Amino acid sequence: MLCLALLPARGAPDFRSTTAPNGQQYVLLKNVARTYGLAYETPRKNVITLNSRWTDLEFTSGSRKLTANGLLIWLLEPVCTIRKRPAVDLEDAQLLIDPLLRPDEYLHQNGYRVVVLDPGHGGRDPGARSKSGREEKDIVLELAAQVRKILVNAGYRVYLTRENDRYLTLDERHTKARKWKADAFISIHMNSSANRTSCGRETFILSASGHQSTNDQGRPDSSTRLSHPGNRHDAANVILGYYLQKNMLKTIPGVDRGLKRARFHVLKNAPCPAALVECGFLSNPEEDRLFAGASYRRKAAQSLADGIMDYLSAVQRAKAAQP
Ligand SMILES: [Zn+2]
């Protein structure tokens, strides 16, 4: 992952949070740096960098965009300024930064053998459709089958929520994952936008309770406060999502739209660490053309399998590191 730096004591580290006038708890980025033994670079323009030999975290004042070793991760709340000093929301420190920097602390209780792949849509629900007529439901089914092949060859047990072009309700998808005792659940999708220039890769994990989803506009509503079964895996979700997004960008490079948060049904109810990947835009002519090629689809499947295996290996390492 990023780096283990100087390990604080077991459990969530004491970040010495500050309470803002609105009641929200923040942690100064200087304290984050100190907690992990990272060098704190004096802000240049609006950018604050925390780094070590292995880790590079780049925050921007007023923005939710965090760049972690070159990868875009959306914070729960924008970086704010407390008495002229940059700070992050306490839950960004606890639920995002700490799991990224100390994955072993969170993964050692998890399993690493059973993977459930969920090809989105199916049957009467085609999902996105490209101008040339290719449908999301067909592409993601093929990707899932190829990912399964790679993972089975590597010794993992893999199930698909659908094996063919049939309609599945959203509840059937997470119910199957529960029945099969999934250790990781990955829902595979292709993106679409009314704006044909939109392109790139993005990975979603479940929104944290009390915070808006990445793409939410306007004021938070009551659903923001709810906690879901999937929130039990908040920390592991971050690590799984990070590896998926990282490997997609490595093997099928494109615009990095980031690791994002959403309250998608399959993520809310997932019985294990879960993520939903959007591999590319069928509405974008260039990405549609790329995904029309069998060798490109094979590369996309390889990138997803690599992301999943990176996560499962991290779980295995965390277990081995247990005293
Ligand atoms: Zn979809």
Tab-separated table of C-alpha atoms and ligand atoms in Angstrom:
chain	number	residue	atom	x	y	z
A	1	MET	CA	0.000	0.000	0.000
A	2	LEU	CA	1.410	3.405	0.773
A	3	CYS	CA	3.638	3.012	3.792
A	4	LEU	CA	3.541	1.930	7.386
A	5	ALA	CA	5.799	4.733	8.599
A	6	LEU	CA	6.210	4.973	12.353
A	7	LEU	CA	3.505	2.853	13.870
A	8	PRO	CA	1.393	4.454	16.559
A	9	ALA	CA	-0.106	2.173	19.200
A	10	ARG	CA	-2.877	-0.279	18.287
A	11	GLY	CA	-6.314	1.036	17.419
A	12	ALA	CA	-7.191	4.389	15.894
A	13	PRO	CA	-4.363	6.828	16.564
A	14	ASP	CA	-4.909	9.931	18.639
A	15	PHE	CA	-4.903	12.699	16.057
A	16	ARG	CA	-5.523	15.484	18.633
A	17	SER	CA	-8.633	16.738	16.913
A	18	THR	CA	-9.991	20.268	17.150
A	19	THR	CA	-13.667	21.204	17.310
A	20	ALA	CA	-14.698	23.980	14.933
A	21	PRO	CA	-17.418	26.528	15.829
A	22	ASN	CA	-19.962	24.474	13.820
A	23	GLY	CA	-19.257	21.415	15.995
A	24	GLN	CA	-17.350	19.513	13.335
A	25	GLN	CA	-14.143	17.836	14.458
A	26	TYR	CA	-10.984	18.443	12.469
A	27	VAL	CA	-7.368	17.318	12.584
A	28	LEU	CA	-4.595	19.694	11.612
A	29	LEU	CA	-2.582	18.270	8.718
A	30	LYS	CA	0.526	18.958	10.795
A	31	ASN	CA	-0.816	16.484	13.361
A	32	VAL	CA	-1.542	13.930	10.633
A	33	ALA	CA	2.076	14.285	9.474
A	34	ARG	CA	3.394	13.885	13.009
A	35	THR	CA	1.242	10.811	13.672
A	36	TYR	CA	2.738	8.933	10.722
A	37	GLY	CA	6.244	10.384	10.749
A	38	LEU	CA	5.678	12.185	7.437
A	39	ALA	CA	7.426	15.394	6.446
A	40	TYR	CA	5.071	18.376	6.317
A	41	GLU	CA	5.806	20.799	3.534
A	42	THR	CA	4.765	24.371	4.118
A	43	PRO	CA	1.738	25.026	1.886
A	44	ARG	CA	2.624	26.327	-1.561
A	45	LYS	CA	-0.308	28.171	-3.088
A	46	ASN	CA	-3.135	25.973	-1.796
A	47	VAL	CA	-1.294	22.672	-1.896
A	48	ILE	CA	-0.103	20.916	1.254
A	49	THR	CA	2.181	17.905	0.875
A	50	LEU	CA	2.844	15.196	3.474
A	51	ASN	CA	5.525	12.784	2.411
A	52	SER	CA	8.121	10.169	3.179
A	53	ARG	CA	10.263	7.923	1.010
A	54	TRP	CA	7.223	5.761	0.190
A	55	THR	CA	4.236	8.010	0.703
A	56	ASP	CA	3.133	11.189	-0.963
A	57	LEU	CA	-0.137	12.782	0.133
A	58	GLU	CA	-1.168	15.988	-1.579
A	59	PHE	CA	-4.044	18.015	-0.127
A	60	THR	CA	-5.549	21.212	-1.527
A	61	SER	CA	-7.184	23.829	0.696
A	62	GLY	CA	-10.913	24.080	0.110
A	63	SER	CA	-10.948	20.901	-1.981
A	64	ARG	CA	-12.043	17.309	-1.401
A	65	LYS	CA	-9.381	16.040	-3.783
A	66	LEU	CA	-6.542	14.123	-2.151
A	67	THR	CA	-3.772	12.715	-4.314
A	68	ALA	CA	-2.233	9.657	-2.644
A	69	ASN	CA	0.884	8.415	-4.455
A	70	GLY	CA	-0.496	9.924	-7.647
A	71	LEU	CA	-3.995	8.466	-7.300
A	72	LEU	CA	-7.057	10.689	-6.866
A	73	ILE	CA	-9.105	9.963	-3.746
A	74	TRP	CA	-12.155	12.038	-2.811
A	75	LEU	CA	-12.192	13.127	0.830
A	76	LEU	CA	-15.459	13.099	2.786
A	77	GLU	CA	-15.142	16.842	3.435
A	78	PRO	CA	-13.028	19.642	1.903
A	79	VAL	CA	-9.712	20.553	3.500
A	80	CYS	CA	-10.455	23.542	5.742
A	81	THR	CA	-8.368	26.123	7.552
A	82	ILE	CA	-8.370	26.462	11.331
A	83	ARG	CA	-6.601	29.620	12.473
A	84	LYS	CA	-4.736	29.727	9.164
A	85	ARG	CA	-3.637	26.094	9.497
A	86	PRO	CA	-4.937	23.448	7.048
A	87	ALA	CA	-6.990	20.617	8.545
A	88	VAL	CA	-9.056	17.587	7.491
A	89	ASP	CA	-12.292	16.238	8.933
A	90	LEU	CA	-11.569	13.789	11.786
A	91	GLU	CA	-13.435	11.014	9.930
A	92	ASP	CA	-11.262	11.523	6.852
A	93	ALA	CA	-8.288	10.893	9.118
A	94	GLN	CA	-9.911	7.877	10.785
A	95	LEU	CA	-11.855	6.249	7.950
A	96	LEU	CA	-9.643	7.052	4.969
A	97	ILE	CA	-6.088	8.135	5.776
A	98	ASP	CA	-5.466	5.657	8.595
A	99	PRO	CA	-6.666	2.583	6.623
A	100	LEU	CA	-4.506	3.652	3.656
A	101	LEU	CA	-1.406	4.070	5.801
A	102	ARG	CA	-1.935	1.182	8.195
A	103	PRO	CA	-3.942	-1.464	6.280
A	104	ASP	CA	-2.816	-4.325	8.561
A	105	GLU	CA	-4.710	-2.781	11.469
A	106	TYR	CA	-7.981	-3.236	9.611
A	107	LEU	CA	-7.553	-6.231	7.321
A	108	HIS	CA	-6.389	-8.926	9.716
A	109	GLN	CA	-9.975	-9.904	10.623
A	110	ASN	CA	-11.025	-10.325	6.995
A	111	GLY	CA	-11.020	-13.350	4.695
A	112	TYR	CA	-9.109	-13.724	1.441
A	113	ARG	CA	-10.443	-16.795	-0.373
A	114	VAL	CA	-13.912	-16.139	-1.826
A	115	VAL	CA	-14.601	-13.459	-4.431
A	116	VAL	CA	-18.071	-12.593	-5.737
A	117	LEU	CA	-18.114	-10.715	-9.047
A	118	ASP	CA	-21.286	-8.899	-9.972
A	119	PRO	CA	-21.660	-8.072	-13.671
A	120	GLY	CA	-24.079	-5.119	-13.642
A	121	HIS	CA	-27.517	-5.105	-15.333
A	122	GLY	CA	-28.655	-8.049	-17.526
A	123	GLY	CA	-31.749	-9.294	-19.361
A	124	ARG	CA	-34.300	-6.529	-19.881
A	125	ASP	CA	-31.886	-4.033	-18.271
A	126	PRO	CA	-29.104	-3.408	-20.805
A	127	GLY	CA	-27.370	-0.630	-18.817
A	128	ALA	CA	-25.421	1.874	-20.904
A	129	ARG	CA	-25.458	1.556	-24.684
A	130	SER	CA	-22.837	2.936	-27.058
A	131	LYS	CA	-23.665	4.731	-30.281
A	132	SER	CA	-22.437	1.694	-32.155
A	133	GLY	CA	-24.973	-0.461	-30.267
A	134	ARG	CA	-22.715	-2.232	-27.762
A	135	GLU	CA	-24.421	-2.802	-24.422
A	136	GLU	CA	-22.968	-2.561	-20.943
A	137	LYS	CA	-24.615	-5.808	-19.769
A	138	ASP	CA	-22.697	-7.848	-22.385
A	139	ILE	CA	-19.314	-6.201	-21.871
A	140	VAL	CA	-19.374	-6.507	-18.071
A	141	LEU	CA	-20.469	-10.154	-18.237
A	142	GLU	CA	-17.491	-10.943	-20.446
A	143	LEU	CA	-15.148	-8.974	-18.167
A	144	ALA	CA	-16.438	-10.821	-15.091
A	145	ALA	CA	-15.943	-14.217	-16.763
A	146	GLN	CA	-12.362	-13.298	-17.667
A	147	VAL	CA	-11.607	-11.979	-14.172
A	148	ARG	CA	-12.948	-15.250	-12.755
A	149	LYS	CA	-10.636	-17.273	-14.994
A	150	ILE	CA	-7.575	-15.364	-13.784
A	151	LEU	CA	-8.563	-15.588	-10.117
A	152	VAL	CA	-9.450	-19.291	-10.295
A	153	ASN	CA	-6.052	-19.999	-11.875
A	154	ALA	CA	-4.489	-18.136	-8.954
A	155	GLY	CA	-6.326	-20.423	-6.503
A	156	TYR	CA	-9.283	-18.303	-5.387
A	157	ARG	CA	-12.918	-19.419	-5.211
A	158	VAL	CA	-15.009	-17.165	-7.453
A	159	TYR	CA	-18.741	-16.803	-8.031
A	160	LEU	CA	-20.632	-14.648	-10.526
A	161	THR	CA	-24.023	-13.211	-9.540
A	162	ARG	CA	-25.169	-13.953	-13.108
A	163	GLU	CA	-23.647	-16.376	-15.595
A	164	ASN	CA	-25.648	-15.247	-18.600
A	165	ASP	CA	-27.839	-12.483	-19.969
A	166	ARG	CA	-30.545	-12.545	-17.332
A	167	TYR	CA	-32.211	-9.916	-15.205
A	168	LEU	CA	-31.309	-9.815	-11.517
A	169	THR	CA	-32.749	-7.533	-8.854
A	170	LEU	CA	-30.281	-5.532	-6.773
A	171	ASP	CA	-31.305	-7.544	-3.686
A	172	GLU	CA	-30.512	-10.831	-5.415
A	173	ARG	CA	-26.948	-9.614	-5.976
A	174	HIS	CA	-25.968	-8.974	-2.373
A	175	THR	CA	-28.065	-11.913	-1.127
A	176	LYS	CA	-25.949	-14.236	-3.274
A	177	ALA	CA	-22.758	-12.693	-1.927
A	178	ARG	CA	-23.991	-13.408	1.607
A	179	LYS	CA	-24.954	-16.986	0.751
A	180	TRP	CA	-21.537	-17.670	-0.793
A	181	LYS	CA	-19.746	-16.113	2.206
A	182	ALA	CA	-17.905	-13.608	0.040
A	183	ASP	CA	-14.647	-12.124	1.289
A	184	ALA	CA	-14.786	-9.427	-1.406
A	185	PHE	CA	-17.647	-8.231	-3.631
A	186	ILE	CA	-16.933	-6.334	-6.840
A	187	SER	CA	-19.710	-4.952	-9.014
A	188	ILE	CA	-18.511	-4.355	-12.593
A	189	HIS	CA	-19.986	-1.583	-14.745
A	190	MET	CA	-19.415	0.597	-17.806
A	191	ASN	CA	-20.152	4.304	-17.537
A	192	SER	CA	-22.251	6.664	-19.623
A	193	SER	CA	-22.771	10.415	-19.754
A	194	ALA	CA	-24.808	12.882	-21.777
A	195	ASN	CA	-21.486	14.658	-22.293
A	196	ARG	CA	-19.675	12.565	-24.908
A	197	THR	CA	-16.271	13.935	-23.910
A	198	SER	CA	-16.553	12.406	-20.387
A	199	CYS	CA	-14.105	9.530	-20.111
A	200	GLY	CA	-11.874	7.633	-17.704
A	201	ARG	CA	-12.000	5.224	-14.794
A	202	GLU	CA	-13.687	5.550	-11.434
A	203	THR	CA	-14.257	3.284	-8.453
A	204	PHE	CA	-17.040	3.701	-5.899
A	205	ILE	CA	-17.188	2.573	-2.314
A	206	LEU	CA	-20.014	3.133	0.174
A	207	SER	CA	-20.438	6.679	1.510
A	208	ALA	CA	-19.544	7.158	5.159
A	209	SER	CA	-22.430	7.729	7.538
A	210	GLY	CA	-22.924	11.453	8.201
A	211	HIS	CA	-21.229	12.574	4.981
A	212	GLN	CA	-22.512	13.284	1.507
A	213	SER	CA	-21.653	11.114	-1.473
A	214	THR	CA	-18.963	12.434	-3.821
A	215	ASN	CA	-21.371	13.442	-6.582
A	216	ASP	CA	-24.105	14.844	-4.289
A	217	GLN	CA	-25.131	18.427	-4.928
A	218	GLY	CA	-26.822	20.785	-2.495
A	219	ARG	CA	-27.567	20.266	1.163
A	220	PRO	CA	-27.308	16.902	2.921
A	221	ASP	CA	-30.658	15.155	3.511
A	222	SER	CA	-31.696	12.683	6.211
A	223	SER	CA	-30.371	9.653	4.253
A	224	THR	CA	-26.868	11.014	4.779
A	225	ARG	CA	-27.089	10.221	8.486
A	226	LEU	CA	-28.011	6.554	8.012
A	227	SER	CA	-25.550	3.763	8.581
A	228	HIS	CA	-25.785	0.602	6.443
A	229	PRO	CA	-24.498	-2.978	6.804
A	230	GLY	CA	-21.752	-2.104	4.296
A	231	ASN	CA	-20.434	0.600	6.648
A	232	ARG	CA	-19.070	-2.160	8.892
A	233	HIS	CA	-16.355	-2.471	6.243
A	234	ASP	CA	-15.579	1.241	5.773
A	235	ALA	CA	-11.822	0.813	6.243
A	236	ALA	CA	-11.434	-2.327	4.111
A	237	ASN	CA	-13.641	-0.767	1.407
A	238	VAL	CA	-11.090	2.037	1.063
A	239	ILE	CA	-8.234	-0.429	0.617
A	240	LEU	CA	-10.125	-2.602	-1.904
A	241	GLY	CA	-11.238	0.478	-3.862
A	242	TYR	CA	-7.733	1.935	-3.842
A	243	TYR	CA	-6.211	-1.218	-5.354
A	244	LEU	CA	-8.930	-1.525	-8.020
A	245	GLN	CA	-8.578	2.074	-9.157
A	246	LYS	CA	-4.772	1.910	-9.052
A	247	ASN	CA	-4.598	-1.208	-11.218
A	248	MET	CA	-7.161	0.009	-13.742
A	249	LEU	CA	-5.137	3.183	-14.265
A	250	LYS	CA	-1.916	1.203	-14.558
A	251	THR	CA	-3.106	-1.364	-17.111
A	252	ILE	CA	-5.771	0.566	-19.032
A	253	PRO	CA	-4.548	4.155	-18.545
A	254	GLY	CA	-7.064	6.947	-18.861
A	255	VAL	CA	-8.457	9.907	-16.957
A	256	ASP	CA	-8.332	9.261	-13.199
A	257	ARG	CA	-11.817	10.237	-11.962
A	258	GLY	CA	-10.864	8.919	-8.566
A	259	LEU	CA	-11.953	6.717	-5.719
A	260	LYS	CA	-15.434	8.036	-4.931
A	261	ARG	CA	-18.301	7.461	-2.494
A	262	ALA	CA	-21.910	6.595	-3.307
A	263	ARG	CA	-24.914	5.019	-1.596
A	264	PHE	CA	-25.495	2.378	-4.272
A	265	HIS	CA	-27.825	-0.414	-3.180
A	266	VAL	CA	-25.288	-3.213	-3.689
A	267	LEU	CA	-22.678	-1.312	-1.660
A	268	LYS	CA	-25.075	-0.431	1.169
A	269	ASN	CA	-26.007	-4.066	1.680
A	270	ALA	CA	-22.754	-5.844	0.887
A	271	PRO	CA	-21.888	-8.479	3.524
A	272	CYS	CA	-18.134	-7.956	3.034
A	273	PRO	CA	-15.688	-5.334	1.698
A	274	ALA	CA	-17.165	-4.124	-1.578
A	275	ALA	CA	-16.524	-1.770	-4.484
A	276	LEU	CA	-18.182	-0.858	-7.767
A	277	VAL	CA	-15.924	-0.175	-10.735
A	278	GLU	CA	-16.804	1.933	-13.761
A	279	CYS	CA	-14.232	0.723	-16.290
A	280	GLY	CA	-14.868	3.305	-19.013
A	281	PHE	CA	-17.489	5.362	-20.844
A	282	LEU	CA	-19.537	3.717	-23.601
A	283	SER	CA	-20.844	7.209	-24.403
A	284	ASN	CA	-17.308	8.327	-25.294
A	285	PRO	CA	-16.454	7.373	-28.911
A	286	GLU	CA	-12.781	6.712	-28.155
A	287	GLU	CA	-13.427	4.492	-25.117
A	288	ASP	CA	-16.228	2.698	-26.969
A	289	ARG	CA	-13.749	1.924	-29.748
A	290	LEU	CA	-11.151	0.671	-27.237
A	291	PHE	CA	-13.615	-1.626	-25.462
A	292	ALA	CA	-14.724	-3.004	-28.847
A	293	GLY	CA	-11.310	-4.698	-29.044
A	294	ALA	CA	-11.005	-8.153	-27.466
A	295	SER	CA	-7.389	-7.583	-26.407
A	296	TYR	CA	-8.333	-4.324	-24.654
A	297	ARG	CA	-11.138	-6.084	-22.802
A	298	ARG	CA	-8.647	-8.755	-21.731
A	299	LYS	CA	-6.381	-6.027	-20.362
A	300	ALA	CA	-9.310	-4.462	-18.511
A	301	ALA	CA	-10.155	-7.845	-16.955
A	302	GLN	CA	-6.508	-8.352	-15.986
A	303	SER	CA	-6.461	-4.934	-14.270
A	304	LEU	CA	-9.525	-5.826	-12.186
A	305	ALA	CA	-8.089	-9.236	-11.273
A	306	ASP	CA	-4.797	-7.570	-10.261
A	307	GLY	CA	-6.648	-5.059	-8.076
A	308	ILE	CA	-8.602	-7.837	-6.355
A	309	MET	CA	-5.472	-9.947	-5.847
A	310	ASP	CA	-3.560	-6.968	-4.427
A	311	TYR	CA	-6.359	-6.563	-1.881
A	312	LEU	CA	-6.528	-10.285	-1.005
A	313	SER	CA	-2.726	-10.434	-0.643
A	314	ALA	CA	-2.876	-7.434	1.684
A	315	VAL	CA	-5.391	-9.330	3.849
A	316	GLN	CA	-3.117	-12.365	3.872
A	317	ARG	CA	-0.117	-10.217	4.865
A	318	ALA	CA	-2.138	-8.555	7.617
A	319	LYS	CA	-3.089	-11.957	9.021
A	320	ALA	CA	0.512	-13.174	8.876
A	321	ALA	CA	1.656	-10.037	10.713
A	322	GLN	CA	-0.642	-10.816	13.639
A	323	PRO	CA	1.268	-11.542	16.836
B	1	ZN	ZN	-24.048	0.094	-14.903
